[in-house]
Each structure stands twice: as C-alpha cells, then as structure tokens.
JSON list of C-alpha atoms and ligand atoms in Angstrom, two decimals:
[
{"chain": "A", "resi": 1, "resn": "MET", "atom": "CA", "xyz": [110.71, 97.51, 93.84]},
{"chain": "A", "resi": 2, "resn": "GLY", "atom": "CA", "xyz": [109.92, 101.17, 93.33]},
{"chain": "A", "resi": 3, "resn": "ASP", "atom": "CA", "xyz": [109.46, 103.33, 90.27]},
{"chain": "A", "resi": 4, "resn": "ARG", "atom": "CA", "xyz": [111.30, 102.10, 87.17]},
{"chain": "A", "resi": 5, "resn": "ALA", "atom": "CA", "xyz": [111.21, 105.41, 85.28]},
{"chain": "A", "resi": 6, "resn": "GLU", "atom": "CA", "xyz": [114.99, 105.97, 85.45]},
{"chain": "A", "resi": 7, "resn": "HIS", "atom": "CA", "xyz": [115.81, 102.47, 84.21]},
{"chain": "A", "resi": 8, "resn": "ALA", "atom": "CA", "xyz": [113.23, 102.78, 81.42]},
{"chain": "A", "resi": 9, "resn": "LYS", "atom": "CA", "xyz": [114.80, 106.12, 80.42]},
{"chain": "A", "resi": 10, "resn": "PHE", "atom": "CA", "xyz": [118.24, 104.47, 80.25]},
{"chain": "A", "resi": 11, "resn": "LEU", "atom": "CA", "xyz": [116.82, 101.62, 78.11]},
{"chain": "A", "resi": 12, "resn": "HIS", "atom": "CA", "xyz": [115.06, 104.08, 75.82]},
{"chain": "A", "resi": 13, "resn": "GLY", "atom": "CA", "xyz": [118.40, 105.90, 75.42]},
{"chain": "A", "resi": 14, "resn": "LEU", "atom": "CA", "xyz": [120.12, 102.62, 74.44]},
{"chain": "A", "resi": 15, "resn": "ILE", "atom": "CA", "xyz": [117.42, 101.88, 71.86]},
{"chain": "A", "resi": 16, "resn": "GLN", "atom": "CA", "xyz": [117.60, 105.43, 70.47]},
{"chain": "A", "resi": 17, "resn": "LYS", "atom": "CA", "xyz": [121.37, 105.09, 70.15]},
{"chain": "A", "resi": 18, "resn": "HIS", "atom": "CA", "xyz": [121.44, 101.66, 68.50]},
{"chain": "A", "resi": 19, "resn": "HIS", "atom": "CA", "xyz": [118.12, 101.41, 66.67]},
{"chain": "A", "resi": 20, "resn": "PRO", "atom": "CA", "xyz": [116.39, 104.79, 66.39]},
{"chain": "A", "resi": 21, "resn": "GLU", "atom": "CA", "xyz": [113.91, 103.45, 63.78]},
{"chain": "A", "resi": 22, "resn": "ALA", "atom": "CA", "xyz": [112.54, 100.79, 66.17]},
{"chain": "A", "resi": 23, "resn": "THR", "atom": "CA", "xyz": [108.76, 100.81, 66.57]},
{"chain": "A", "resi": 24, "resn": "THR", "atom": "CA", "xyz": [107.91, 97.42, 68.11]},
{"chain": "A", "resi": 25, "resn": "LEU", "atom": "CA", "xyz": [109.16, 95.98, 71.40]},
{"chain": "A", "resi": 26, "resn": "LEU", "atom": "CA", "xyz": [108.72, 92.76, 73.35]},
{"chain": "A", "resi": 27, "resn": "GLU", "atom": "CA", "xyz": [109.78, 92.44, 76.99]},
{"chain": "A", "resi": 28, "resn": "LEU", "atom": "CA", "xyz": [110.51, 88.91, 78.24]},
{"chain": "A", "resi": 29, "resn": "ALA", "atom": "CA", "xyz": [109.84, 88.49, 81.98]},
{"chain": "A", "resi": 30, "resn": "CYS", "atom": "CA", "xyz": [107.92, 91.77, 81.98]},
{"chain": "A", "resi": 31, "resn": "GLY", "atom": "CA", "xyz": [106.58, 91.31, 85.52]},
{"chain": "A", "resi": 32, "resn": "THR", "atom": "CA", "xyz": [103.93, 93.90, 86.41]},
{"chain": "A", "resi": 33, "resn": "GLY", "atom": "CA", "xyz": [104.80, 96.01, 83.35]},
{"chain": "A", "resi": 34, "resn": "ALA", "atom": "CA", "xyz": [106.71, 98.59, 85.40]},
{"chain": "A", "resi": 35, "resn": "VAL", "atom": "CA", "xyz": [109.18, 99.20, 82.55]},
{"chain": "A", "resi": 36, "resn": "LEU", "atom": "CA", "xyz": [106.70, 98.74, 79.69]},
{"chain": "A", "resi": 37, "resn": "LYS", "atom": "CA", "xyz": [104.56, 101.47, 81.23]},
{"chain": "A", "resi": 38, "resn": "HIS", "atom": "CA", "xyz": [107.33, 103.99, 80.55]},
{"chain": "A", "resi": 39, "resn": "LEU", "atom": "CA", "xyz": [108.25, 102.64, 77.09]},
{"chain": "A", "resi": 40, "resn": "GLN", "atom": "CA", "xyz": [104.66, 102.41, 75.87]},
{"chain": "A", "resi": 41, "resn": "PRO", "atom": "CA", "xyz": [104.48, 106.07, 74.72]},
{"chain": "A", "resi": 42, "resn": "HIS", "atom": "CA", "xyz": [107.44, 105.41, 72.36]},
{"chain": "A", "resi": 43, "resn": "TYR", "atom": "CA", "xyz": [106.77, 101.87, 71.06]},
{"chain": "A", "resi": 44, "resn": "GLU", "atom": "CA", "xyz": [104.06, 99.37, 70.28]},
{"chain": "A", "resi": 45, "resn": "VAL", "atom": "CA", "xyz": [104.68, 97.12, 73.28]},
{"chain": "A", "resi": 46, "resn": "ALA", "atom": "CA", "xyz": [104.18, 93.46, 74.17]},
{"chain": "A", "resi": 47, "resn": "GLY", "atom": "CA", "xyz": [105.21, 91.53, 77.26]},
{"chain": "A", "resi": 48, "resn": "ALA", "atom": "CA", "xyz": [105.62, 87.91, 78.32]},
{"chain": "A", "resi": 49, "resn": "ASP", "atom": "CA", "xyz": [105.97, 86.49, 81.81]},
{"chain": "A", "resi": 50, "resn": "LEU", "atom": "CA", "xyz": [105.74, 83.11, 83.49]},
{"chain": "A", "resi": 51, "resn": "SER", "atom": "CA", "xyz": [103.48, 84.37, 86.26]},
{"chain": "A", "resi": 52, "resn": "ASP", "atom": "CA", "xyz": [99.74, 84.86, 85.77]},
{"chain": "A", "resi": 53, "resn": "LYS", "atom": "CA", "xyz": [99.62, 87.09, 88.82]},
{"chain": "A", "resi": 54, "resn": "MET", "atom": "CA", "xyz": [102.28, 89.42, 87.44]},
{"chain": "A", "resi": 55, "resn": "LEU", "atom": "CA", "xyz": [100.44, 89.56, 84.12]},
{"chain": "A", "resi": 56, "resn": "GLU", "atom": "CA", "xyz": [97.16, 90.40, 85.86]},
{"chain": "A", "resi": 57, "resn": "LEU", "atom": "CA", "xyz": [98.83, 93.48, 87.38]},
{"chain": "A", "resi": 58, "resn": "ALA", "atom": "CA", "xyz": [100.50, 94.33, 84.05]},
{"chain": "A", "resi": 59, "resn": "THR", "atom": "CA", "xyz": [97.08, 94.32, 82.33]},
{"chain": "A", "resi": 60, "resn": "GLN", "atom": "CA", "xyz": [95.95, 97.05, 84.70]},
{"chain": "A", "resi": 61, "resn": "LYS", "atom": "CA", "xyz": [99.22, 99.01, 84.60]},
{"chain": "A", "resi": 62, "resn": "VAL", "atom": "CA", "xyz": [99.76, 98.93, 80.82]},
{"chain": "A", "resi": 63, "resn": "PRO", "atom": "CA", "xyz": [96.38, 98.33, 79.10]},
{"chain": "A", "resi": 64, "resn": "GLN", "atom": "CA", "xyz": [98.02, 99.18, 75.74]},
{"chain": "A", "resi": 65, "resn": "ALA", "atom": "CA", "xyz": [100.37, 96.15, 75.95]},
{"chain": "A", "resi": 66, "resn": "ARG", "atom": "CA", "xyz": [99.67, 92.77, 74.40]},
{"chain": "A", "resi": 67, "resn": "LEU", "atom": "CA", "xyz": [100.55, 90.26, 77.12]},
{"chain": "A", "resi": 68, "resn": "PHE", "atom": "CA", "xyz": [101.43, 86.57, 76.93]},
{"chain": "A", "resi": 69, "resn": "GLN", "atom": "CA", "xyz": [101.92, 83.92, 79.59]},
{"chain": "A", "resi": 70, "resn": "ALA", "atom": "CA", "xyz": [105.17, 82.23, 78.56]},
{"chain": "A", "resi": 71, "resn": "ASP", "atom": "CA", "xyz": [108.48, 80.88, 79.81]},
{"chain": "A", "resi": 72, "resn": "MET", "atom": "CA", "xyz": [111.33, 82.95, 78.38]},
{"chain": "A", "resi": 73, "resn": "THR", "atom": "CA", "xyz": [113.38, 79.80, 77.72]},
{"chain": "A", "resi": 74, "resn": "SER", "atom": "CA", "xyz": [110.74, 78.33, 75.38]},
{"chain": "A", "resi": 75, "resn": "VAL", "atom": "CA", "xyz": [108.51, 81.24, 74.29]},
{"chain": "A", "resi": 76, "resn": "SER", "atom": "CA", "xyz": [107.36, 81.11, 70.67]},
{"chain": "A", "resi": 77, "resn": "LEU", "atom": "CA", "xyz": [104.92, 83.83, 69.67]},
{"chain": "A", "resi": 78, "resn": "GLY", "atom": "CA", "xyz": [105.23, 83.36, 65.91]},
{"chain": "A", "resi": 79, "resn": "GLU", "atom": "CA", "xyz": [106.06, 87.04, 65.34]},
{"chain": "A", "resi": 80, "resn": "SER", "atom": "CA", "xyz": [109.08, 89.29, 65.47]},
{"chain": "A", "resi": 81, "resn": "PHE", "atom": "CA", "xyz": [109.91, 92.69, 66.93]},
{"chain": "A", "resi": 82, "resn": "ASP", "atom": "CA", "xyz": [112.49, 95.47, 66.48]},
{"chain": "A", "resi": 83, "resn": "VAL", "atom": "CA", "xyz": [113.60, 95.16, 70.11]},
{"chain": "A", "resi": 84, "resn": "VAL", "atom": "CA", "xyz": [113.45, 92.34, 72.65]},
{"chain": "A", "resi": 85, "resn": "LEU", "atom": "CA", "xyz": [114.18, 93.27, 76.28]},
{"chain": "A", "resi": 86, "resn": "CYS", "atom": "CA", "xyz": [114.82, 91.16, 79.37]},
{"chain": "A", "resi": 87, "resn": "VAL", "atom": "CA", "xyz": [115.75, 93.42, 82.29]},
{"chain": "A", "resi": 88, "resn": "PHE", "atom": "CA", "xyz": [116.02, 93.96, 86.04]},
{"chain": "A", "resi": 89, "resn": "ASP", "atom": "CA", "xyz": [118.17, 90.85, 86.34]},
{"chain": "A", "resi": 90, "resn": "SER", "atom": "CA", "xyz": [115.30, 88.60, 85.26]},
{"chain": "A", "resi": 91, "resn": "ILE", "atom": "CA", "xyz": [117.74, 86.29, 83.47]},
{"chain": "A", "resi": 92, "resn": "ASN", "atom": "CA", "xyz": [119.56, 85.69, 86.79]},
{"chain": "A", "resi": 93, "resn": "HIS", "atom": "CA", "xyz": [116.39, 83.83, 87.85]},
{"chain": "A", "resi": 94, "resn": "LEU", "atom": "CA", "xyz": [117.39, 81.03, 85.46]},
{"chain": "A", "resi": 95, "resn": "LEU", "atom": "CA", "xyz": [119.72, 78.73, 87.37]},
{"chain": "A", "resi": 96, "resn": "LYS", "atom": "CA", "xyz": [121.45, 76.90, 84.51]},
{"chain": "A", "resi": 97, "resn": "PHE", "atom": "CA", "xyz": [123.57, 78.47, 81.78]},
{"chain": "A", "resi": 98, "resn": "GLU", "atom": "CA", "xyz": [121.78, 76.30, 79.19]},
{"chain": "A", "resi": 99, "resn": "GLN", "atom": "CA", "xyz": [118.57, 78.15, 80.16]},
{"chain": "A", "resi": 100, "resn": "TRP", "atom": "CA", "xyz": [120.31, 81.48, 79.62]},
{"chain": "A", "resi": 101, "resn": "GLU", "atom": "CA", "xyz": [121.40, 80.27, 76.17]},
{"chain": "A", "resi": 102, "resn": "ALA", "atom": "CA", "xyz": [117.88, 79.03, 75.39]},
{"chain": "A", "resi": 103, "resn": "THR", "atom": "CA", "xyz": [116.64, 82.56, 76.24]},
{"chain": "A", "resi": 104, "resn": "PHE", "atom": "CA", "xyz": [119.29, 84.12, 73.95]},
{"chain": "A", "resi": 105, "resn": "ASP", "atom": "CA", "xyz": [118.01, 81.84, 71.16]},
{"chain": "A", "resi": 106, "resn": "ARG", "atom": "CA", "xyz": [114.35, 82.69, 71.88]},
{"chain": "A", "resi": 107, "resn": "ALA", "atom": "CA", "xyz": [115.17, 86.42, 71.90]},
{"chain": "A", "resi": 108, "resn": "ARG", "atom": "CA", "xyz": [116.99, 86.12, 68.56]},
{"chain": "A", "resi": 109, "resn": "GLU", "atom": "CA", "xyz": [114.09, 84.14, 67.09]},
{"chain": "A", "resi": 110, "resn": "HIS", "atom": "CA", "xyz": [111.70, 87.01, 68.01]},
{"chain": "A", "resi": 111, "resn": "LEU", "atom": "CA", "xyz": [113.83, 89.74, 66.38]},
{"chain": "A", "resi": 112, "resn": "ASN", "atom": "CA", "xyz": [113.43, 91.30, 62.95]},
{"chain": "A", "resi": 113, "resn": "ASP", "atom": "CA", "xyz": [116.66, 91.38, 60.90]},
{"chain": "A", "resi": 114, "resn": "GLY", "atom": "CA", "xyz": [118.83, 94.14, 62.35]},
{"chain": "A", "resi": 115, "resn": "GLY", "atom": "CA", "xyz": [116.75, 94.11, 65.56]},
{"chain": "A", "resi": 116, "resn": "PHE", "atom": "CA", "xyz": [118.28, 94.33, 69.04]},
{"chain": "A", "resi": 117, "resn": "PHE", "atom": "CA", "xyz": [118.15, 92.12, 72.13]},
{"chain": "A", "resi": 118, "resn": "ILE", "atom": "CA", "xyz": [118.89, 94.15, 75.27]},
{"chain": "A", "resi": 119, "resn": "PHE", "atom": "CA", "xyz": [119.21, 92.53, 78.69]},
{"chain": "A", "resi": 120, "resn": "ASP", "atom": "CA", "xyz": [120.93, 93.14, 81.98]},
{"chain": "A", "resi": 121, "resn": "VAL", "atom": "CA", "xyz": [122.60, 90.88, 84.54]},
{"chain": "A", "resi": 122, "resn": "ASN", "atom": "CA", "xyz": [123.58, 91.06, 88.15]},
{"chain": "A", "resi": 123, "resn": "THR", "atom": "CA", "xyz": [127.27, 90.10, 88.14]},
{"chain": "A", "resi": 124, "resn": "GLU", "atom": "CA", "xyz": [128.86, 87.39, 90.30]},
{"chain": "A", "resi": 125, "resn": "ARG", "atom": "CA", "xyz": [130.51, 90.19, 92.29]},
{"chain": "A", "resi": 126, "resn": "LYS", "atom": "CA", "xyz": [127.16, 91.86, 92.99]},
{"chain": "A", "resi": 127, "resn": "LEU", "atom": "CA", "xyz": [125.43, 88.66, 94.13]},
{"chain": "A", "resi": 128, "resn": "SER", "atom": "CA", "xyz": [128.32, 87.77, 96.49]},
{"chain": "A", "resi": 129, "resn": "SER", "atom": "CA", "xyz": [128.30, 91.28, 97.96]},
{"chain": "A", "resi": 130, "resn": "PHE", "atom": "CA", "xyz": [124.53, 90.98, 98.62]},
{"chain": "A", "resi": 131, "resn": "VAL", "atom": "CA", "xyz": [125.13, 87.62, 100.37]},
{"chain": "A", "resi": 132, "resn": "ALA", "atom": "CA", "xyz": [127.81, 89.22, 102.57]},
{"chain": "A", "resi": 133, "resn": "GLU", "atom": "CA", "xyz": [125.53, 92.12, 103.57]},
{"chain": "A", "resi": 134, "resn": "ARG", "atom": "CA", "xyz": [123.03, 92.07, 106.40]},
{"chain": "A", "resi": 135, "resn": "ALA", "atom": "CA", "xyz": [119.30, 92.00, 105.74]},
{"chain": "A", "resi": 136, "resn": "TRP", "atom": "CA", "xyz": [117.76, 95.38, 105.00]},
{"chain": "A", "resi": 137, "resn": "SER", "atom": "CA", "xyz": [114.28, 96.76, 105.49]},
{"chain": "A", "resi": 138, "resn": "GLN", "atom": "CA", "xyz": [112.17, 99.58, 104.21]},
{"chain": "A", "resi": 139, "resn": "TRP", "atom": "CA", "xyz": [108.76, 100.94, 105.16]},
{"chain": "A", "resi": 140, "resn": "PHE", "atom": "CA", "xyz": [106.32, 101.68, 102.37]},
{"chain": "A", "resi": 141, "resn": "GLY", "atom": "CA", "xyz": [103.22, 103.32, 103.77]},
{"chain": "A", "resi": 142, "resn": "ASP", "atom": "CA", "xyz": [102.24, 101.29, 106.86]},
{"chain": "A", "resi": 143, "resn": "ASN", "atom": "CA", "xyz": [103.84, 98.13, 105.43]},
{"chain": "A", "resi": 144, "resn": "LEU", "atom": "CA", "xyz": [107.34, 96.79, 105.95]},
{"chain": "A", "resi": 145, "resn": "LEU", "atom": "CA", "xyz": [109.58, 95.13, 103.36]},
{"chain": "A", "resi": 146, "resn": "VAL", "atom": "CA", "xyz": [112.50, 92.99, 104.59]},
{"chain": "A", "resi": 147, "resn": "ILE", "atom": "CA", "xyz": [115.04, 91.54, 102.14]},
{"chain": "A", "resi": 148, "resn": "ASP", "atom": "CA", "xyz": [117.80, 89.12, 103.06]},
{"chain": "A", "resi": 149, "resn": "VAL", "atom": "CA", "xyz": [120.12, 87.52, 100.53]},
{"chain": "A", "resi": 150, "resn": "SER", "atom": "CA", "xyz": [121.83, 84.34, 101.75]},
{"chain": "A", "resi": 151, "resn": "ASP", "atom": "CA", "xyz": [124.10, 81.66, 100.33]},
{"chain": "A", "resi": 152, "resn": "GLY", "atom": "CA", "xyz": [121.81, 78.97, 98.92]},
{"chain": "A", "resi": 153, "resn": "GLY", "atom": "CA", "xyz": [124.75, 76.66, 97.96]},
{"chain": "A", "resi": 154, "resn": "ASP", "atom": "CA", "xyz": [125.74, 75.65, 94.39]},
{"chain": "A", "resi": 155, "resn": "GLY", "atom": "CA", "xyz": [126.47, 79.31, 93.55]},
{"chain": "A", "resi": 156, "resn": "ILE", "atom": "CA", "xyz": [122.89, 80.33, 94.32]},
{"chain": "A", "resi": 157, "resn": "ALA", "atom": "CA", "xyz": [122.13, 83.65, 96.01]},
{"chain": "A", "resi": 158, "resn": "LEU", "atom": "CA", "xyz": [118.81, 83.13, 97.76]},
{"chain": "A", "resi": 159, "resn": "TRP", "atom": "CA", "xyz": [116.67, 86.27, 98.08]},
{"chain": "A", "resi": 160, "resn": "THR", "atom": "CA", "xyz": [114.21, 85.94, 100.95]},
{"chain": "A", "resi": 161, "resn": "ILE", "atom": "CA", "xyz": [111.61, 88.65, 100.59]},
{"chain": "A", "resi": 162, "resn": "ARG", "atom": "CA", "xyz": [109.17, 89.27, 103.42]},
{"chain": "A", "resi": 163, "resn": "ILE", "atom": "CA", "xyz": [106.35, 91.77, 103.34]},
{"chain": "A", "resi": 164, "resn": "PHE", "atom": "CA", "xyz": [104.55, 92.64, 106.56]},
{"chain": "A", "resi": 165, "resn": "GLU", "atom": "CA", "xyz": [101.33, 94.17, 105.29]},
{"chain": "A", "resi": 166, "resn": "HIS", "atom": "CA", "xyz": [99.53, 96.30, 107.84]},
{"chain": "A", "resi": 167, "resn": "PHE", "atom": "CA", "xyz": [96.25, 94.61, 108.76]},
{"chain": "A", "resi": 168, "resn": "GLN", "atom": "CA", "xyz": [94.79, 96.48, 111.73]},
{"chain": "A", "resi": 169, "resn": "ASP", "atom": "CA", "xyz": [96.15, 98.18, 114.87]},
{"chain": "A", "resi": 170, "resn": "SER", "atom": "CA", "xyz": [99.44, 96.39, 115.55]},
{"chain": "A", "resi": 171, "resn": "GLU", "atom": "CA", "xyz": [98.59, 93.34, 113.42]},
{"chain": "A", "resi": 172, "resn": "TYR", "atom": "CA", "xyz": [100.41, 92.57, 110.18]},
{"chain": "A", "resi": 173, "resn": "ARG", "atom": "CA", "xyz": [99.88, 89.92, 107.50]},
{"chain": "A", "resi": 174, "resn": "LEU", "atom": "CA", "xyz": [103.12, 88.26, 106.39]},
{"chain": "A", "resi": 175, "resn": "THR", "atom": "CA", "xyz": [103.80, 87.28, 102.76]},
{"chain": "A", "resi": 176, "resn": "SER", "atom": "CA", "xyz": [107.12, 85.59, 102.12]},
{"chain": "A", "resi": 177, "resn": "ALA", "atom": "CA", "xyz": [108.90, 84.47, 98.96]},
{"chain": "A", "resi": 178, "resn": "ASP", "atom": "CA", "xyz": [112.28, 82.86, 98.26]},
{"chain": "A", "resi": 179, "resn": "ILE", "atom": "CA", "xyz": [113.81, 83.76, 94.91]},
{"chain": "A", "resi": 180, "resn": "PRO", "atom": "CA", "xyz": [117.06, 82.05, 93.85]},
{"chain": "A", "resi": 181, "resn": "GLU", "atom": "CA", "xyz": [119.42, 83.93, 91.54]},
{"chain": "A", "resi": 182, "resn": "VAL", "atom": "CA", "xyz": [122.61, 82.81, 89.79]},
{"chain": "A", "resi": 183, "resn": "ALA", "atom": "CA", "xyz": [125.31, 84.78, 87.97]},
{"chain": "A", "resi": 184, "resn": "PHE", "atom": "CA", "xyz": [127.85, 83.61, 85.39]},
{"chain": "A", "resi": 185, "resn": "PRO", "atom": "CA", "xyz": [131.21, 85.09, 84.31]},
{"chain": "A", "resi": 186, "resn": "ILE", "atom": "CA", "xyz": [130.85, 88.05, 81.95]},
{"chain": "A", "resi": 187, "resn": "ASP", "atom": "CA", "xyz": [133.33, 86.47, 79.49]},
{"chain": "A", "resi": 188, "resn": "ARG", "atom": "CA", "xyz": [131.26, 83.30, 79.29]},
{"chain": "A", "resi": 189, "resn": "ILE", "atom": "CA", "xyz": [128.09, 85.31, 78.57]},
{"chain": "A", "resi": 190, "resn": "ARG", "atom": "CA", "xyz": [129.94, 87.38, 75.99]},
{"chain": "A", "resi": 191, "resn": "THR", "atom": "CA", "xyz": [131.30, 84.32, 74.16]},
{"chain": "A", "resi": 192, "resn": "SER", "atom": "CA", "xyz": [127.87, 82.75, 74.00]},
{"chain": "A", "resi": 193, "resn": "LEU", "atom": "CA", "xyz": [126.31, 85.98, 72.65]},
{"chain": "A", "resi": 194, "resn": "ASP", "atom": "CA", "xyz": [129.08, 86.39, 70.05]},
{"chain": "A", "resi": 195, "resn": "GLU", "atom": "CA", "xyz": [128.14, 82.94, 68.69]},
{"chain": "A", "resi": 196, "resn": "ARG", "atom": "CA", "xyz": [124.51, 84.02, 68.21]},
{"chain": "A", "resi": 197, "resn": "PHE", "atom": "CA", "xyz": [124.47, 87.71, 67.32]},
{"chain": "A", "resi": 198, "resn": "ALA", "atom": "CA", "xyz": [126.13, 89.82, 64.59]},
{"chain": "A", "resi": 199, "resn": "ARG", "atom": "CA", "xyz": [127.51, 92.33, 67.10]},
{"chain": "A", "resi": 200, "resn": "VAL", "atom": "CA", "xyz": [127.46, 92.71, 70.89]},
{"chain": "A", "resi": 201, "resn": "TRP", "atom": "CA", "xyz": [128.05, 95.75, 73.13]},
{"chain": "A", "resi": 202, "resn": "ALA", "atom": "CA", "xyz": [128.32, 95.76, 76.95]},
{"chain": "A", "resi": 203, "resn": "TYR", "atom": "CA", "xyz": [127.57, 98.73, 79.21]},
{"chain": "A", "resi": 204, "resn": "ASP", "atom": "CA", "xyz": [128.02, 99.56, 82.88]},
{"chain": "A", "resi": 205, "resn": "THR", "atom": "CA", "xyz": [126.10, 102.67, 83.90]},
{"chain": "A", "resi": 206, "resn": "GLU", "atom": "CA", "xyz": [128.69, 103.43, 86.60]},
{"chain": "A", "resi": 207, "resn": "ARG", "atom": "CA", "xyz": [131.85, 103.38, 84.48]},
{"chain": "A", "resi": 208, "resn": "SER", "atom": "CA", "xyz": [132.96, 103.88, 80.89]},
{"chain": "A", "resi": 209, "resn": "ARG", "atom": "CA", "xyz": [133.02, 100.11, 80.27]},
{"chain": "A", "resi": 210, "resn": "PRO", "atom": "CA", "xyz": [132.36, 96.92, 82.26]},
{"chain": "A", "resi": 211, "resn": "THR", "atom": "CA", "xyz": [135.22, 95.69, 84.46]},
{"chain": "A", "resi": 212, "resn": "SER", "atom": "CA", "xyz": [135.66, 93.01, 87.14]},
{"chain": "A", "resi": 213, "resn": "ARG", "atom": "CA", "xyz": [134.25, 95.60, 89.58]},
{"chain": "A", "resi": 214, "resn": "SER", "atom": "CA", "xyz": [130.95, 95.96, 87.71]},
{"chain": "A", "resi": 215, "resn": "ASP", "atom": "CA", "xyz": [127.76, 95.18, 89.64]},
{"chain": "A", "resi": 216, "resn": "ARG", "atom": "CA", "xyz": [125.31, 95.26, 86.75]},
{"chain": "A", "resi": 217, "resn": "VAL", "atom": "CA", "xyz": [126.03, 94.91, 83.04]},
{"chain": "A", "resi": 218, "resn": "HIS", "atom": "CA", "xyz": [123.66, 95.65, 80.15]},
{"chain": "A", "resi": 219, "resn": "PHE", "atom": "CA", "xyz": [124.25, 93.71, 76.94]},
{"chain": "A", "resi": 220, "resn": "VAL", "atom": "CA", "xyz": [123.04, 95.07, 73.61]},
{"chain": "A", "resi": 221, "resn": "CYS", "atom": "CA", "xyz": [123.04, 92.45, 70.82]},
{"chain": "A", "resi": 222, "resn": "ARG", "atom": "CA", "xyz": [122.25, 93.04, 67.16]},
{"chain": "A", "resi": 223, "resn": "ARG", "atom": "CA", "xyz": [120.69, 90.26, 65.14]},
{"chain": "B", "resi": 1, "resn": "SAM", "atom": "C1", "xyz": [112.72, 91.01, 88.85]},
{"chain": "B", "resi": 1, "resn": "SAM", "atom": "S1", "xyz": [111.18, 90.73, 88.00]},
{"chain": "B", "resi": 1, "resn": "SAM", "atom": "C2", "xyz": [111.44, 91.84, 86.65]},
{"chain": "B", "resi": 1, "resn": "SAM", "atom": "C3", "xyz": [110.17, 92.42, 86.11]},
{"chain": "B", "resi": 1, "resn": "SAM", "atom": "C4", "xyz": [110.34, 93.47, 85.00]},
{"chain": "B", "resi": 1, "resn": "SAM", "atom": "N1", "xyz": [111.23, 93.00, 83.94]},
{"chain": "B", "resi": 1, "resn": "SAM", "atom": "C5", "xyz": [110.84, 94.79, 85.54]},
{"chain": "B", "resi": 1, "resn": "SAM", "atom": "O1", "xyz": [111.92, 95.23, 85.11]},
{"chain": "B", "resi": 1, "resn": "SAM", "atom": "O2", "xyz": [110.18, 95.39, 86.40]},
{"chain": "B", "resi": 1, "resn": "SAM", "atom": "C6", "xyz": [111.48, 89.12, 87.34]},
{"chain": "B", "resi": 1, "resn": "SAM", "atom": "C7", "xyz": [110.32, 88.54, 86.55]},
{"chain": "B", "resi": 1, "resn": "SAM", "atom": "O3", "xyz": [110.79, 87.37, 85.88]},
{"chain": "B", "resi": 1, "resn": "SAM", "atom": "C8", "xyz": [109.70, 86.47, 85.79]},
{"chain": "B", "resi": 1, "resn": "SAM", "atom": "N2", "xyz": [110.26, 85.15, 85.45]},
{"chain": "B", "resi": 1, "resn": "SAM", "atom": "C9", "xyz": [111.04, 84.36, 86.22]},
{"chain": "B", "resi": 1, "resn": "SAM", "atom": "N3", "xyz": [111.37, 83.24, 85.53]},
{"chain": "B", "resi": 1, "resn": "SAM", "atom": "C10", "xyz": [110.79, 83.35, 84.30]},
{"chain": "B", "resi": 1, "resn": "SAM", "atom": "C11", "xyz": [110.78, 82.54, 83.14]},
{"chain": "B", "resi": 1, "resn": "SAM", "atom": "N4", "xyz": [111.43, 81.36, 83.11]},
{"chain": "B", "resi": 1, "resn": "SAM", "atom": "N5", "xyz": [110.10, 82.97, 82.06]},
{"chain": "B", "resi": 1, "resn": "SAM", "atom": "C12", "xyz": [109.41, 84.13, 82.07]},
{"chain": "B", "resi": 1, "resn": "SAM", "atom": "N6", "xyz": [109.38, 84.95, 83.16]},
{"chain": "B", "resi": 1, "resn": "SAM", "atom": "C13", "xyz": [110.07, 84.56, 84.25]},
{"chain": "B", "resi": 1, "resn": "SAM", "atom": "C14", "xyz": [109.03, 86.58, 87.14]},
{"chain": "B", "resi": 1, "resn": "SAM", "atom": "O4", "xyz": [107.70, 86.09, 87.10]},
{"chain": "B", "resi": 1, "resn": "SAM", "atom": "C15", "xyz": [109.12, 88.09, 87.38]},
{"chain": "B", "resi": 1, "resn": "SAM", "atom": "O5", "xyz": [107.96, 88.74, 86.91]}
]
C-alpha cells in the first residue's frame, strides 16, 4: 500500500498536540509495521495483529518493536501505554458494531490514565464511492496490483485485491484476497466513544472539521 511516512507524520503531529509527554505506544492491527517503523524513533513501540504473516514481516521491518499475535477485539496484554493506535481503516475490517465497541474497550484498557486512543475510519460515503468506481490497477516493478471494490451485500464493501507477481518471461503468479469492510455513521461512533472516554476529538485532514462529505475521519480519545 506504499510508503506510510506521511500518515505516520500526521499521527505523530496529533500525539505531539494532545500528549507531548507520551513515551510508549501500542498499535492494534499493526500489519507489517509500516507505521510503527516511522514512529519508532520517537516512542517505545509495540504492535499487535491477528495475522502471523503480517507479524513476521513486521519483525523484519521494525526489530525494535515488541510484537504480539492478538485479536484487537479481545487483546489483553496486561500492561498499559501512553498511546494506543488503530489506523489505516483497520477497524473497518470488523463487520459488527459490537466488535468496534469491544475494540474501544480493549484500547481503553491498555491506556495509562490521561493516555490517548487514536484511530481512523473510512466513512460510509467513502466506501460507497469506492463501490461505485471501476477497478483500478498499478504496476510496482514488474508486478501488477489490481483492486476492485464491490457491493458485498449487508452494507459490506468487498475489496478484491489481486497481485500478478512476475514469474518469468510473460508468466505471472496470481495471489488474490477478498477483504470485507464496513462503515458506521460518524454520530453513532461518536456517541459510543463519548460513553467510554473523558474527551473525544474528530479530525478530517481535508477540511477544518469532519462533515457528511468526509472520506476519512481520525478520532482522538482521552482516557
Ligand atoms: C489495512 S491493514 C493496516 C496495517 C497497519 N495498521 C498500517 O497502517 O499499515 C489492516 C490490518 O488489520 C489486521 N486485522 C484485521 N482484523 C483484525 C483483528 N480482528 N485483530 C487484529 N488485527 C486485525 C490485518 O491482519 C491487517 O494487518
């Protein structure tokens, strides 16, 4: 999905603004550690992800990080951090709102008093606009990435990701994955966060504050 330096810089800016004294950070659904890699010079970092394969790559990419195989809806590490992150629409991978709320509770549980939970969401508007668009493709080196987002029913936006990896001459090896995503109304998310956290802020990088036209919203929640 490309270099995550810009996103990591934005997240670092949010942490600096809200919690400049923060020194420890846990990322839920850290994937290959693409964001942790850029935050590691500033914080003592840890990551958790459901996928062993993702964690294997993260070990190589961010050797400084402590990594855990865990589901973000039930993770329990027995320790707390100044910041808990869950970004790049990872929470949209959870298909039921109860699972989102379980993740909010897990994040809160892993925060020191006064610590911050920061996560982002793809909005309903963004997922429907992806469904309406045609598939898109991009070469990276000799390999081709094709992404199509279709209507999976029940409010699900189904991402079909195909990678044609160059094998030899004109032969390619195909790897394909289907990833369902779901979005919920911003007001519903906000209400649920207000019940759990002392204070909540919402940001849209493209405008001064989130509106019904927002595509991605970052929530910053203080324990
Ligand atoms: C879009 S990637 C984001 C990776 C990383 N946060 C980043 O910004 O580059 C989504 C990640 O969520 C993980 N994931 C999906 N469901 C999960 C769950 N229930 N608990 C923990 N991780 C999960 C996937 O394995 C994948 O690594």
